[in-house]
mmCIF file of C-alpha atoms in Angstrom:
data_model
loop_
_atom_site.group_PDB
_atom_site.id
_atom_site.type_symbol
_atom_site.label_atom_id
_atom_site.label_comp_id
_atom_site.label_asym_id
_atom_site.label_seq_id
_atom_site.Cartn_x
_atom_site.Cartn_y
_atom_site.Cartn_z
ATOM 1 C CA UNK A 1 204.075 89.549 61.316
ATOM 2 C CA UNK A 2 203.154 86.118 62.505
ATOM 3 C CA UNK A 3 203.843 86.721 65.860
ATOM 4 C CA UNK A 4 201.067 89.529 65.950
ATOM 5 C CA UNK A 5 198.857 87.009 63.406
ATOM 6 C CA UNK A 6 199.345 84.512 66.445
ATOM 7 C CA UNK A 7 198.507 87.292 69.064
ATOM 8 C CA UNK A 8 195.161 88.354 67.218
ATOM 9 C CA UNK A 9 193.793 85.373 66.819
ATOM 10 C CA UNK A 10 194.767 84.375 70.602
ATOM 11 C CA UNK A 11 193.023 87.704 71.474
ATOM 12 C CA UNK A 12 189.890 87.029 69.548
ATOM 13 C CA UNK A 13 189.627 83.163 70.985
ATOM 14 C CA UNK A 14 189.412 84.240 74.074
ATOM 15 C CA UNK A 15 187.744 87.248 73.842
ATOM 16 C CA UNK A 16 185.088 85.544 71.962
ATOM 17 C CA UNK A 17 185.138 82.802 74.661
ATOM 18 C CA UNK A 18 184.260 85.517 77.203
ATOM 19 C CA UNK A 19 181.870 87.183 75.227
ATOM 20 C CA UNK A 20 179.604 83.624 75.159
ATOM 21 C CA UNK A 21 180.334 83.416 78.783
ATOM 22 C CA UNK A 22 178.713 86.429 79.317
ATOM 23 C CA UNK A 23 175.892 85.957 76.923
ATOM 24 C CA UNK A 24 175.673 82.940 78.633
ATOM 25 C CA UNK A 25 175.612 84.131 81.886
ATOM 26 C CA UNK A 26 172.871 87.018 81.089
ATOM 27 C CA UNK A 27 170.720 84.273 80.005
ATOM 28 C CA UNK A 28 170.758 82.420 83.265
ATOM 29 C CA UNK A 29 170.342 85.606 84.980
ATOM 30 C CA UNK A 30 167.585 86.039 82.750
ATOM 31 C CA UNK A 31 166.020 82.405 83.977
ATOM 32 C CA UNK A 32 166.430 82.773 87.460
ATOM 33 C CA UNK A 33 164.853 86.358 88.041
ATOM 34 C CA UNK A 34 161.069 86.829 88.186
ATOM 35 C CA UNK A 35 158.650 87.100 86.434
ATOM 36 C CA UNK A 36 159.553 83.383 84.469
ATOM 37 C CA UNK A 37 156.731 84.221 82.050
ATOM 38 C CA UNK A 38 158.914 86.668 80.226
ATOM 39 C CA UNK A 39 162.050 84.837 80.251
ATOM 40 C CA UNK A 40 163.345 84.313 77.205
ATOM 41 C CA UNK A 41 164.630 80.935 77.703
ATOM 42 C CA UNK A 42 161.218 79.501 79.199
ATOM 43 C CA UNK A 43 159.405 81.048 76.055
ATOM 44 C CA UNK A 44 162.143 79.650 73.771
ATOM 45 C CA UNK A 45 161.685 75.960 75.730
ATOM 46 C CA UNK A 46 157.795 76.539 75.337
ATOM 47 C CA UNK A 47 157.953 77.096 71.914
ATOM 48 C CA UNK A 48 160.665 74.220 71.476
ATOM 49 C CA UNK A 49 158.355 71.573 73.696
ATOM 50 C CA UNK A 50 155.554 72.643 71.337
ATOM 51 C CA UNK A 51 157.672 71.986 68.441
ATOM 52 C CA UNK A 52 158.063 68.303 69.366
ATOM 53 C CA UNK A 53 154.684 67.458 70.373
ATOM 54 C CA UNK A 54 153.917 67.677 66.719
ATOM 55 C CA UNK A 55 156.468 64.996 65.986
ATOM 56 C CA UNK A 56 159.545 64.576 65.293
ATOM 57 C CA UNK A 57 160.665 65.546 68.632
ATOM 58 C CA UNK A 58 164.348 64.287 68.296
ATOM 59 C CA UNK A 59 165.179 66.138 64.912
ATOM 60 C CA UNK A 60 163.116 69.139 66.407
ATOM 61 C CA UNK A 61 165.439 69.323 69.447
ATOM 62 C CA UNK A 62 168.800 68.488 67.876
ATOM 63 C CA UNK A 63 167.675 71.814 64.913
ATOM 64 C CA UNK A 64 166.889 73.725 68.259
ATOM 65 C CA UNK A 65 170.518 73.182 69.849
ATOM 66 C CA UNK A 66 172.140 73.808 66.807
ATOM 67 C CA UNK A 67 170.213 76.789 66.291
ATOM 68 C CA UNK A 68 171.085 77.882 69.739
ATOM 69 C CA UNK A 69 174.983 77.014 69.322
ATOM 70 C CA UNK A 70 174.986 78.813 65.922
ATOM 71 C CA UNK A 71 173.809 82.042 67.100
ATOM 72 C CA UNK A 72 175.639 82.219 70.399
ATOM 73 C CA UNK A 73 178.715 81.509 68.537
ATOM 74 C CA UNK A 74 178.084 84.254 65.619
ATOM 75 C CA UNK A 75 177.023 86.675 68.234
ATOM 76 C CA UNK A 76 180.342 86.128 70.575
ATOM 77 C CA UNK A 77 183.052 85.382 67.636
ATOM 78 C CA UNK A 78 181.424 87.648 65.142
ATOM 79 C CA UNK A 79 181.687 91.105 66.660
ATOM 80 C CA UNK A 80 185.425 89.934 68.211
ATOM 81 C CA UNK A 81 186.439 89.473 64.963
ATOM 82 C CA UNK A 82 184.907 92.662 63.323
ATOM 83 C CA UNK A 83 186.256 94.699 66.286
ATOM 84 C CA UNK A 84 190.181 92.594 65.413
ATOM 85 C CA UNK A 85 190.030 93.427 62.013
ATOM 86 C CA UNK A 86 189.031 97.176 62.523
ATOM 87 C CA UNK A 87 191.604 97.444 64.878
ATOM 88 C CA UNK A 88 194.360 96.057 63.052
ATOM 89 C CA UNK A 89 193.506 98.458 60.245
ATOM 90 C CA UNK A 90 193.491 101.451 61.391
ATOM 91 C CA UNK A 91 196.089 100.163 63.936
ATOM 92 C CA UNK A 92 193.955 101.746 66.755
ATOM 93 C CA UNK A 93 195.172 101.251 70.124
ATOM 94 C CA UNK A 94 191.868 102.649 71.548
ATOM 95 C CA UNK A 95 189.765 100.355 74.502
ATOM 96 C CA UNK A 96 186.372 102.430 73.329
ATOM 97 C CA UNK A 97 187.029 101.477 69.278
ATOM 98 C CA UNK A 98 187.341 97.901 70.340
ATOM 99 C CA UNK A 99 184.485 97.629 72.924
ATOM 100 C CA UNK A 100 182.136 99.679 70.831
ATOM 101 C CA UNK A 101 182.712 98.121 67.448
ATOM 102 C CA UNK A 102 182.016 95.235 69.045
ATOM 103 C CA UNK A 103 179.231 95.917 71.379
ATOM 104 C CA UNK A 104 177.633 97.545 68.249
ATOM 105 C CA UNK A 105 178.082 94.656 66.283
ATOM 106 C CA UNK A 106 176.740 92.508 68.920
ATOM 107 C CA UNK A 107 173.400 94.098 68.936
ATOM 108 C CA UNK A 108 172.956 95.142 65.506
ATOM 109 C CA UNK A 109 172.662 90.972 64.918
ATOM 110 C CA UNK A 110 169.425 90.556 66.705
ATOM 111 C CA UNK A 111 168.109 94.200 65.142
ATOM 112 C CA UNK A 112 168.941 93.095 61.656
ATOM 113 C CA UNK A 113 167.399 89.561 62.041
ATOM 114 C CA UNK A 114 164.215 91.525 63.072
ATOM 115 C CA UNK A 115 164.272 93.355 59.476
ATOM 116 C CA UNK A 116 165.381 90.630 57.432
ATOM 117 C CA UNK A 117 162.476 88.787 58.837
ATOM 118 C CA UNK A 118 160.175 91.782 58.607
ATOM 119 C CA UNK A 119 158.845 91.594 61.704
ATOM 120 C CA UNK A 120 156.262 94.580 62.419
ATOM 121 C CA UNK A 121 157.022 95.924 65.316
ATOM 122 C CA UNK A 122 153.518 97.755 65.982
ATOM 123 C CA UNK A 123 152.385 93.920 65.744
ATOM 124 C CA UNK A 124 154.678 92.590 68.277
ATOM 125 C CA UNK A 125 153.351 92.462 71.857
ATOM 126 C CA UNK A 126 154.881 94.522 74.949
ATOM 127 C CA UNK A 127 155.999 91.774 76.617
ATOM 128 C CA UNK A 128 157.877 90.520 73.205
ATOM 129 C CA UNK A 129 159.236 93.798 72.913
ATOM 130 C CA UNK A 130 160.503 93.773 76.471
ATOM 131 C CA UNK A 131 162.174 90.371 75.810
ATOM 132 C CA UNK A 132 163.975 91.863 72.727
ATOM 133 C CA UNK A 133 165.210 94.571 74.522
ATOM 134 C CA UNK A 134 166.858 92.481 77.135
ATOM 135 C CA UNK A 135 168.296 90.093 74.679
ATOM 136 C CA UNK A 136 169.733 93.168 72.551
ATOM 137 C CA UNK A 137 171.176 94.672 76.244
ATOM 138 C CA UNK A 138 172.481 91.221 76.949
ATOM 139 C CA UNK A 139 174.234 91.120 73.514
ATOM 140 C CA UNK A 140 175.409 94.731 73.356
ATOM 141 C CA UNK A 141 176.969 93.652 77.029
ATOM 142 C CA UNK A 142 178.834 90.891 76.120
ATOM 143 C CA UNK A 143 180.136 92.455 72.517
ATOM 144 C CA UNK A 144 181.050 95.205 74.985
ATOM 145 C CA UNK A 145 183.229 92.436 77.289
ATOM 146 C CA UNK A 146 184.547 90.490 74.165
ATOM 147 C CA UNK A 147 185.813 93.891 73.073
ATOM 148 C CA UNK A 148 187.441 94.761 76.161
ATOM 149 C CA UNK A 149 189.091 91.219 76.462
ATOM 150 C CA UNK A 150 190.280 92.020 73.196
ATOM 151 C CA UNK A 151 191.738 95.159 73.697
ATOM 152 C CA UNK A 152 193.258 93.915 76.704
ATOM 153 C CA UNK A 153 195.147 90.818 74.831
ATOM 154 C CA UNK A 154 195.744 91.990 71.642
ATOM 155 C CA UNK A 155 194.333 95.717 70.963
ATOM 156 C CA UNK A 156 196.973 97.652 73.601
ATOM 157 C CA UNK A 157 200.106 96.307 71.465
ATOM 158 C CA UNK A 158 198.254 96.624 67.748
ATOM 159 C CA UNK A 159 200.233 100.118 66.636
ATOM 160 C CA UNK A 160 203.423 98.865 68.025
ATOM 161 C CA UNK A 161 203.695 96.013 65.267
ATOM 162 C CA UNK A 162 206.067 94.183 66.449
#
């Protein structure tokens, strides 16, 4: 038992670890390709730069990097773990239950913050729009990695509970 405690949590470290490298990595992509207008980090560092020419520009930064750390960090760990404890449960050893739970989970975050903050989607621009649907494929992508790093650490041995 606390050898496979020690083996899930191993599996979702890491997983999760490559899950915000990909996230990560989608993001860059997501800087360095054309058009830069619709990038969603030069909006978010628009709308941050804006933030501190009102004042406060140190307090406004260090909220935006935590903001930024928080979410990446739910987003990565969160679905990993989901996708663990799922596993574990119904002691599935099953690549597609971990890497869609988790992909799933991934980009249901994003969806659900839209609905919690009531956001009206007739409202929302097409170029907003567009944004959110690359964030929600970058997230569904790397749920879908952690997932499969998961599988691959911890998921093949989880019926076998030894």
């Amino acid at each position: 038992m606390t050898r496979r405690t020690l083996i899930v949590c191993v599996g979702v470290i890491v997983a999760g670890t490559g899950a915000l490298a990909v996230l990560g990595g989608a993001l860059l992509y997501e800087i360095l390709t054309p058009p830069p207008s619709s990038s969603i980090a030069i909006v978010s560092l628009l709308s941050i730069v804006t933030a501190m020419s009102n004042g406060n520009a140190g307090e406004v930064f260090t909220a935006a990097i935590g903001f930024a750390w928080a979410g990446a960090a739910v987003m990565s760990f969160g679905p990993i773990a989901v996708a663990a404890v799922v596993g574990e449960v119904t002691a599935s050893r099953s690549l597609t239950l971990y890497a869609a739970v988790a992909g799933g989970m991934a980009a249901a975050g994003p969806a659900l913050l839209r609905v919690i903050l009531q956001v009206d989607p007739v409202a929302s621009s097409e170029a907003a729009l567009l944004l959110e649907s690359r964030f929600l494929l970058a997230a569904f992508l790397s749920g879908t990695v952690g997932g499969g790093l998961y599988w691959l650490l911890a998921g093949r041995s989880a019926a076998g509970r030894g």
